[in-house]
CSV table of C-alpha atoms in Angstrom, one decimal:
chain,number,residue,atom,x,y,z
A,1,MET,CA,-115.3,4.9,26.1
A,2,THR,CA,-116.5,1.8,23.4
A,3,HIS,CA,-119.3,1.9,21.3
A,4,ASP,CA,-121.3,-0.6,19.5
A,5,ARG,CA,-122.4,1.0,16.7
A,6,PRO,CA,-122.8,-0.8,13.6
A,7,LYS,CA,-119.6,0.2,11.4
A,8,ASN,CA,-121.9,0.7,8.3
A,9,ARG,CA,-124.1,3.1,10.0
A,10,ARG,CA,-123.4,7.0,10.1
A,11,PRO,CA,-123.1,8.2,13.9
A,12,THR,CA,-125.9,10.6,14.7
A,13,ILE,CA,-125.9,13.2,17.6
A,14,TYR,CA,-126.8,10.4,20.1
A,15,ASP,CA,-124.1,8.3,19.3
A,16,VAL,CA,-121.9,11.2,20.0
A,17,ALA,CA,-123.7,11.8,23.1
A,18,LYS,CA,-123.1,8.6,24.4
A,19,GLN,CA,-119.6,8.5,23.6
A,20,ALA,CA,-118.8,11.6,25.6
A,21,GLY,CA,-121.1,11.1,28.5
A,22,VAL,CA,-123.3,14.0,28.0
A,23,SER,CA,-126.8,14.8,26.8
A,24,PRO,CA,-127.9,15.1,23.4
A,25,SER,CA,-129.2,18.7,23.8
A,26,LEU,CA,-125.3,19.6,25.3
A,27,VAL,CA,-124.0,18.1,21.9
A,28,SER,CA,-126.1,20.6,20.0
A,29,LEU,CA,-125.3,23.3,22.3
A,30,VAL,CA,-121.9,22.6,21.8
A,31,LEU,CA,-122.2,22.9,17.8
A,32,GLN,CA,-124.0,25.8,17.7
A,33,ASN,CA,-122.9,28.1,20.7
A,34,PRO,CA,-119.5,26.4,22.3
A,35,VAL,CA,-118.9,29.1,24.3
A,36,ARG,CA,-121.9,28.7,26.2
A,37,VAL,CA,-120.4,25.0,27.6
A,38,SER,CA,-117.5,24.3,29.9
A,39,GLU,CA,-114.3,23.8,28.3
A,40,LYS,CA,-114.2,20.0,29.9
A,41,ARG,CA,-117.6,18.8,28.6
A,42,ARG,CA,-116.8,20.8,25.3
A,43,ASN,CA,-113.6,19.0,24.8
A,44,ALA,CA,-115.4,15.9,25.5
A,45,VAL,CA,-117.9,16.3,22.9
A,46,GLN,CA,-115.4,17.4,20.3
A,47,ALA,CA,-113.2,14.5,20.9
A,48,ALA,CA,-116.1,12.4,20.3
A,49,ILE,CA,-117.0,14.2,17.1
A,50,SER,CA,-113.6,13.9,16.0
A,51,GLU,CA,-113.5,9.9,16.9
A,52,LEU,CA,-116.9,8.9,15.6
A,53,GLY,CA,-116.3,11.1,12.5
A,54,TYR,CA,-119.5,12.6,12.8
A,55,ARG,CA,-121.0,15.2,10.5
A,56,PRO,CA,-123.8,17.4,11.6
A,57,SER,CA,-127.1,17.6,9.4
A,58,ARG,CA,-127.5,20.8,8.0
A,59,ALA,CA,-131.2,20.2,7.6
A,60,ALA,CA,-131.5,19.4,11.3
A,61,THR,CA,-129.6,22.6,12.3
A,62,ALA,CA,-131.6,24.8,10.1
A,63,LEU,CA,-135.0,23.2,11.6
A,64,ALA,CA,-133.2,23.6,15.2
A,65,SER,CA,-132.0,27.3,14.5
A,66,SER,CA,-134.3,28.8,11.6
A,67,ARG,CA,-131.0,29.4,9.8
A,68,THR,CA,-129.4,27.1,6.8
A,69,LYS,CA,-125.9,28.6,7.1
A,70,SER,CA,-126.0,29.2,3.6
A,71,ILE,CA,-125.4,32.0,1.5
A,72,GLY,CA,-126.8,32.7,-2.3
A,73,LEU,CA,-124.4,34.2,-4.9
A,74,VAL,CA,-125.5,35.0,-8.3
A,75,ILE,CA,-122.8,35.8,-11.0
A,76,ASP,CA,-123.8,36.7,-14.8
A,77,ASP,CA,-120.7,34.7,-16.5
A,78,TYR,CA,-118.6,32.0,-14.6
A,79,ARG,CA,-116.3,32.7,-17.4
A,80,ASN,CA,-115.3,36.2,-15.9
A,81,LEU,CA,-112.0,35.7,-13.8
A,82,TRP,CA,-113.3,38.3,-11.3
A,83,PHE,CA,-115.8,36.0,-9.9
A,84,VAL,CA,-112.7,33.4,-8.6
A,85,ASP,CA,-111.0,36.0,-6.4
A,86,LEU,CA,-114.8,37.6,-5.1
A,87,LEU,CA,-115.5,34.1,-4.3
A,88,ARG,CA,-112.1,33.5,-2.5
A,89,GLY,CA,-112.3,36.3,-0.5
A,90,MET,CA,-115.9,35.5,0.5
A,91,GLU,CA,-115.3,32.1,1.8
A,92,SER,CA,-112.3,33.3,3.7
A,93,VAL,CA,-115.0,34.8,6.1
A,94,LEU,CA,-117.8,32.7,5.8
A,95,THR,CA,-116.3,29.2,6.1
A,96,GLU,CA,-115.1,30.6,9.5
A,97,ASP,CA,-119.0,31.2,10.7
A,98,GLY,CA,-119.6,27.7,9.4
A,99,TYR,CA,-121.6,29.2,6.0
A,100,ARG,CA,-121.1,27.6,3.1
A,101,VAL,CA,-121.9,29.4,-0.5
A,102,MET,CA,-124.5,28.4,-3.2
A,103,LEU,CA,-123.7,29.5,-6.5
A,104,ALA,CA,-126.0,30.4,-9.5
A,105,ASP,CA,-125.1,31.2,-12.7
A,106,SER,CA,-127.6,33.8,-14.4
A,107,ARG,CA,-126.1,33.7,-18.0
A,108,PRO,CA,-127.4,36.4,-20.4
A,109,GLY,CA,-131.4,35.4,-21.3
A,110,ALA,CA,-134.8,36.4,-20.4
A,111,ASN,CA,-135.5,36.1,-16.6
A,112,ARG,CA,-132.7,34.0,-16.2
A,113,ILE,CA,-131.3,36.3,-13.0
A,114,SER,CA,-134.7,36.1,-11.5
A,115,GLU,CA,-134.8,32.3,-11.9
A,116,ALA,CA,-131.5,32.1,-10.4
A,117,VAL,CA,-132.5,34.3,-7.4
A,118,ASP,CA,-135.6,32.5,-7.1
A,119,GLY,CA,-133.9,29.2,-7.0
A,120,LEU,CA,-131.8,30.2,-4.1
A,121,LEU,CA,-134.4,31.8,-1.8
A,122,ALA,CA,-136.6,28.6,-2.3
A,123,MET,CA,-133.3,27.0,-0.7
A,124,HIS,CA,-133.9,28.9,2.3
A,125,VAL,CA,-130.4,31.0,2.1
A,126,ASP,CA,-129.9,33.1,5.1
A,127,GLY,CA,-128.1,36.0,2.9
A,128,LEU,CA,-127.9,36.9,-0.9
A,129,VAL,CA,-124.9,38.3,-2.9
A,130,ILE,CA,-125.7,39.8,-6.3
A,131,ALA,CA,-123.0,39.9,-8.5
A,132,ALA,CA,-125.1,40.4,-11.9
A,133,GLU,CA,-127.7,42.8,-12.9
A,134,PRO,CA,-130.5,42.9,-10.8
A,135,THR,CA,-133.7,42.5,-12.8
A,136,PRO,CA,-136.4,45.4,-11.8
A,137,SER,CA,-138.7,43.0,-9.9
A,138,MET,CA,-135.5,42.7,-7.5
A,139,LEU,CA,-135.5,46.3,-6.8
A,140,ALA,CA,-138.1,46.0,-4.4
A,141,GLY,CA,-136.0,43.8,-2.2
A,142,ALA,CA,-135.2,40.0,-2.1
A,143,GLY,CA,-136.6,39.3,1.2
A,144,VAL,CA,-133.4,38.4,2.8
A,145,PRO,CA,-130.2,40.5,3.6
A,146,THR,CA,-128.8,41.2,0.5
A,147,VAL,CA,-125.4,42.8,-0.7
A,148,VAL,CA,-124.7,44.1,-4.0
A,149,ALA,CA,-121.2,43.4,-5.3
A,150,GLY,CA,-119.7,45.4,-8.1
A,151,TRP,CA,-120.9,48.4,-9.8
A,152,ARG,CA,-124.7,47.6,-11.2
A,153,SER,CA,-127.3,49.6,-13.2
A,154,GLY,CA,-129.6,49.1,-10.1
A,155,VAL,CA,-129.4,48.1,-6.7
A,156,PRO,CA,-132.3,46.6,-4.6
A,157,ALA,CA,-133.9,48.4,-1.9
A,158,GLY,CA,-132.4,47.9,1.3
A,159,ALA,CA,-129.3,46.3,0.0
A,160,ASP,CA,-125.5,47.4,0.6
A,161,LEU,CA,-122.8,47.7,-2.4
A,162,ILE,CA,-119.4,46.7,-1.8
A,163,THR,CA,-117.5,47.5,-5.3
A,164,ASN,CA,-114.2,48.6,-6.3
A,165,ASP,CA,-113.4,52.1,-7.2
A,166,ASP,CA,-113.7,51.5,-11.0
A,167,ASP,CA,-113.5,55.4,-11.4
A,168,GLY,CA,-110.6,55.7,-9.9
A,169,GLY,CA,-108.8,52.4,-11.7
A,170,GLY,CA,-109.7,53.9,-15.0
A,171,ALA,CA,-108.0,57.1,-14.2
A,172,MET,CA,-105.2,55.1,-12.6
A,173,ALA,CA,-104.7,53.3,-15.8
A,174,ALA,CA,-104.6,56.8,-17.7
A,175,GLN,CA,-102.1,58.3,-15.4
A,176,HIS,CA,-99.8,55.4,-15.9
A,177,LEU,CA,-99.9,55.6,-19.9
A,178,LEU,CA,-99.4,59.6,-19.8
A,179,GLY,CA,-96.6,59.2,-17.4
A,180,LEU,CA,-94.6,56.7,-19.7
A,181,GLY,CA,-95.4,59.6,-22.5
A,182,HIS,CA,-98.5,58.3,-24.3
A,183,THR,CA,-100.6,60.4,-26.2
A,184,ARG,CA,-102.4,58.2,-28.8
A,185,ILE,CA,-104.1,56.0,-26.4
A,186,GLY,CA,-107.2,53.7,-27.2
A,187,HIS,CA,-109.7,52.4,-24.9
A,188,LEU,CA,-111.2,48.7,-25.3
A,189,SER,CA,-114.6,49.1,-23.5
A,190,GLY,CA,-117.9,46.9,-22.8
A,191,SER,CA,-121.2,47.8,-21.6
A,192,GLY,CA,-122.4,47.2,-17.9
A,193,GLY,CA,-121.9,49.0,-14.8
A,194,ALA,CA,-117.8,48.4,-13.9
A,195,ALA,CA,-116.9,48.8,-17.7
A,196,ASP,CA,-118.8,52.3,-17.4
A,197,HIS,CA,-117.0,53.5,-14.7
A,198,ARG,CA,-113.6,52.5,-15.9
A,199,ARG,CA,-114.2,54.3,-18.9
A,200,ALA,CA,-115.4,57.4,-17.2
A,201,GLY,CA,-112.2,57.5,-15.1
A,202,PHE,CA,-110.2,56.9,-18.0
A,203,ALA,CA,-111.6,59.2,-20.3
A,204,GLY,CA,-111.5,62.2,-17.5
A,205,GLN,CA,-107.9,61.9,-17.3
A,206,LEU,CA,-107.2,61.9,-21.1
A,207,GLN,CA,-109.4,64.9,-21.6
A,208,GLY,CA,-108.0,66.9,-18.4
A,209,ALA,CA,-104.6,66.4,-20.5
A,210,GLY,CA,-106.1,67.9,-23.3
A,211,LEU,CA,-106.2,64.6,-25.5
A,212,ASP,CA,-108.8,62.9,-27.5
A,213,VAL,CA,-110.4,59.9,-26.1
A,214,CYS,CA,-110.9,56.9,-28.5
A,215,VAL,CA,-113.0,54.3,-27.1
A,216,VAL,CA,-114.2,51.0,-29.1
A,217,GLY,CA,-116.9,48.4,-28.2
A,218,GLU,CA,-118.6,50.2,-25.2
A,219,SER,CA,-121.9,48.7,-26.2
A,220,GLY,CA,-120.4,45.5,-26.6
A,221,GLY,CA,-119.4,42.3,-24.4
A,222,THR,CA,-116.0,41.9,-22.9
A,223,SER,CA,-114.6,38.7,-23.6
A,224,GLU,CA,-111.4,37.5,-24.8
A,225,GLU,CA,-113.0,37.4,-28.8
A,226,ASP,CA,-114.2,41.2,-28.1
A,227,GLY,CA,-111.2,42.5,-26.9
A,228,PHE,CA,-109.7,40.9,-30.4
A,229,SER,CA,-112.4,42.4,-32.6
A,230,SER,CA,-112.0,45.7,-31.0
A,231,ALA,CA,-108.4,46.0,-31.1
A,232,SER,CA,-108.4,44.8,-34.5
A,233,TRP,CA,-110.4,47.7,-35.5
A,234,LEU,CA,-108.8,50.2,-33.5
A,235,LEU,CA,-105.3,49.1,-34.8
A,236,ASP,CA,-106.8,49.0,-38.7
A,237,HIS,CA,-108.1,52.7,-38.2
A,238,HIS,CA,-106.0,54.1,-35.7
A,239,PRO,CA,-102.7,52.8,-37.0
A,240,GLU,CA,-100.8,55.8,-35.0
A,241,THR,CA,-102.1,54.2,-31.4
A,242,THR,CA,-98.9,53.6,-29.2
A,243,ALA,CA,-101.1,52.3,-26.0
A,244,ILE,CA,-104.5,50.2,-25.6
A,245,PHE,CA,-106.2,50.2,-22.2
A,246,ALA,CA,-108.5,47.2,-22.0
A,247,ALA,CA,-111.6,46.9,-19.7
A,248,ASN,CA,-110.6,43.8,-18.1
A,249,ASP,CA,-107.3,41.1,-18.7
A,250,THR,CA,-109.3,39.1,-20.5
A,251,MET,CA,-109.9,41.4,-23.3
A,252,ALA,CA,-106.5,42.9,-23.0
A,253,LEU,CA,-105.5,39.1,-23.6
A,254,GLY,CA,-107.2,39.6,-27.2
A,255,ALA,CA,-105.9,42.9,-28.0
A,256,LEU,CA,-102.4,41.0,-27.4
A,257,GLY,CA,-103.5,38.3,-30.3
A,258,ALA,CA,-104.3,41.6,-32.5
A,259,ILE,CA,-101.2,43.0,-31.9
A,260,LYS,CA,-99.4,39.8,-32.7
A,261,MET,CA,-101.2,39.2,-35.9
A,262,ARG,CA,-100.3,42.5,-37.1
A,263,GLY,CA,-96.4,41.9,-36.5
A,264,LEU,CA,-96.2,44.5,-33.5
A,265,SER,CA,-94.2,44.3,-30.7
A,266,VAL,CA,-95.0,44.6,-26.9
A,267,PRO,CA,-94.1,47.2,-25.2
A,268,SER,CA,-91.6,48.5,-27.6
A,269,GLU,CA,-94.3,49.5,-30.4
A,270,ILE,CA,-97.4,49.3,-28.3
A,271,SER,CA,-98.2,49.3,-24.7
A,272,VAL,CA,-101.2,47.2,-23.3
A,273,ILE,CA,-102.5,47.6,-19.6
A,274,GLY,CA,-105.6,45.6,-18.4
A,275,TYR,CA,-107.6,45.9,-15.6
A,276,ASP,CA,-108.4,43.0,-12.7
A,277,ASN,CA,-104.9,41.7,-11.8
A,278,SER,CA,-106.4,38.2,-12.8
A,279,THR,CA,-104.4,35.0,-13.1
A,280,VAL,CA,-103.9,35.8,-17.0
A,281,ALA,CA,-102.0,39.0,-15.9
A,282,LYS,CA,-99.8,37.0,-13.4
A,283,SER,CA,-98.8,34.2,-15.9
A,284,ARG,CA,-95.1,34.5,-16.3
A,285,TYR,CA,-95.7,34.3,-20.3
A,286,VAL,CA,-98.1,36.9,-20.6
A,287,GLU,CA,-96.7,39.5,-17.6
A,288,LEU,CA,-99.5,41.8,-18.3
A,289,THR,CA,-99.5,45.1,-16.7
A,290,SER,CA,-102.8,45.5,-14.8
A,291,ILE,CA,-105.2,47.4,-12.3
A,292,ASP,CA,-105.7,45.2,-9.2
A,293,ASN,CA,-109.4,45.6,-8.3
A,294,ARG,CA,-108.6,44.0,-5.3
A,295,SER,CA,-111.8,41.5,-5.6
A,296,ASP,CA,-110.4,39.5,-2.8
A,297,LEU,CA,-111.3,42.7,-0.8
A,298,VAL,CA,-114.5,43.1,-2.0
A,299,GLY,CA,-115.3,39.2,-1.3
A,300,ILE,CA,-114.2,39.7,2.2
A,301,ASP,CA,-115.9,43.2,2.7
A,302,VAL,CA,-119.2,41.7,1.0
A,303,ALA,CA,-119.3,38.8,3.5
A,304,LYS,CA,-118.6,40.7,6.8
A,305,THR,CA,-121.0,43.1,5.8
A,306,LEU,CA,-123.8,40.2,5.1
A,307,LEU,CA,-122.9,38.4,8.3
A,308,ALA,CA,-123.5,41.6,10.0
A,309,ARG,CA,-126.9,42.2,8.6
A,310,ILE,CA,-127.9,38.5,9.3
A,311,GLU,CA,-127.1,38.8,12.8
A,312,THR,CA,-128.7,41.9,13.0
A,313,GLY,CA,-131.5,42.0,10.8
A,314,ALA,CA,-131.0,45.6,9.9
A,315,ALA,CA,-131.7,46.6,6.5
A,316,GLY,CA,-128.5,47.8,4.5
A,317,SER,CA,-128.0,51.3,2.8
A,318,GLN,CA,-124.2,51.8,2.7
A,319,LYS,CA,-121.6,51.9,-0.3
A,320,LYS,CA,-118.3,51.0,0.0
A,321,LEU,CA,-115.5,51.6,-2.4
A,322,ILE,CA,-112.1,49.3,-2.5
A,323,GLU,CA,-109.2,51.2,-3.4
A,324,PRO,CA,-107.6,49.9,-6.9
A,325,ALA,CA,-103.8,49.4,-7.2
A,326,LEU,CA,-101.5,49.4,-10.3
A,327,VAL,CA,-99.5,46.5,-11.1
A,328,VAL,CA,-96.3,47.4,-13.6
A,329,ARG,CA,-95.1,44.4,-15.1
A,330,GLY,CA,-94.0,43.9,-19.0
A,331,THR,CA,-96.5,45.2,-21.3
A,332,THR,CA,-96.3,48.7,-20.7
A,333,GLY,CA,-93.2,51.1,-21.7
A,334,PRO,CA,-92.5,54.7,-23.4
A,335,PRO,CA,-93.7,55.1,-26.5
A,336,ALA,CA,-91.4,54.4,-29.8
A,337,LEU,CA,-89.9,57.7,-31.0
A,338,ILE,CA,-91.6,57.1,-34.5
A,339,ALA,CA,-95.4,55.7,-34.1
A,340,PRO,CA,-96.2,52.4,-36.1
A,341,LYS,CA,-97.9,53.5,-39.5
C-alpha cells in the first residue's frame, strides 16, 4: 500500500493505521498489548511500523496507560564500577518489557540524594531503584514501587532489598588467603554498608583462626587513591604483612601501586585480593584475584522484583542475597618463606 505522507514529517499512529488498513485504536492496542490482536492484523501493523519507521510517543503512551515505562535509578558515585554491571543486569530485563532507565547521580553533598529522587519522581517514573544511602525523609517511602540495591544503612518502608552476600564474600576472601598459608593479612576498608559487611565477614574468619585483624581506612572512602593511602600506611607500619584484602577492586589497584612503589613483587612477596570482579580485575595486565559479587545478577533480580511490584501494586519487604564467587587470578599465592622486612 502506498502513502502520500510528506518525507520531512515524522510518521504518526494515523499513518501506521492507514498503511496497515486498520483503525488507530487497533494500532495502539498492538503497541500496548499485542497478544490481544489477531496474528494477521498484528503482522500488518508491525509491517507498517517497520516500513514507515514509526516510533511511538512515550508521552502519548504515558497518557493512555498512566505509565511512563521508565525506571529511576539513583547511584552515589558514577566512578564506582559496580554500577556498570548492576545497570547492565537491570536493562537486560527492563528493555524486554519496553522500559528505559533514567539515571541520577547523588554524589556526596547535602540533600543530593533527595534532589535526585525528587527529580526522578517529578518525571513520573513507574518505579525507583536506590543504589545509594537513603536520606531519613525517604525512609517513609518514595510513593512508587521501590527496590534498594546493595547494602545501605536504611531501607525505605515498603521497599525490597536485593544485594550481594558481602559477609559471605568477605569470609570467602579470608578463607582463600588462609588456605594459601597467610597469617599476616591486612584489610583495606571504607565506610558504607557493603564495606561494613565485607569487613565483618573477613574479620570473623581471621578471629576464628586465632589471628589478629588489621583494618585500615574503615571510616574513609573506597577510591583508588584511598586504596593507595591505606596500603601505604599498612606497609610502612606493618612490613610483615604478606597479603592484603581490599574492599573493592579499585582500592586493590591503589594497593598494587603502593606495593610497586616499595619494590615488592606480587604475589611472590605479597598477595592482593579485591572485590567486585570488575573490568579492572579482568584486565590481562592486572589479573587481579577478586570476589565476584555477581552485580549483574543483583541487577536482574532488582528489575524482576520491581516489575512484579509495578504490575501487582503490592508493597515490598523481602530481602534477597546473591551468593558471591571467588575468581583466582595472578595476584595471590603462598607467602614467601621469609616475610619482607
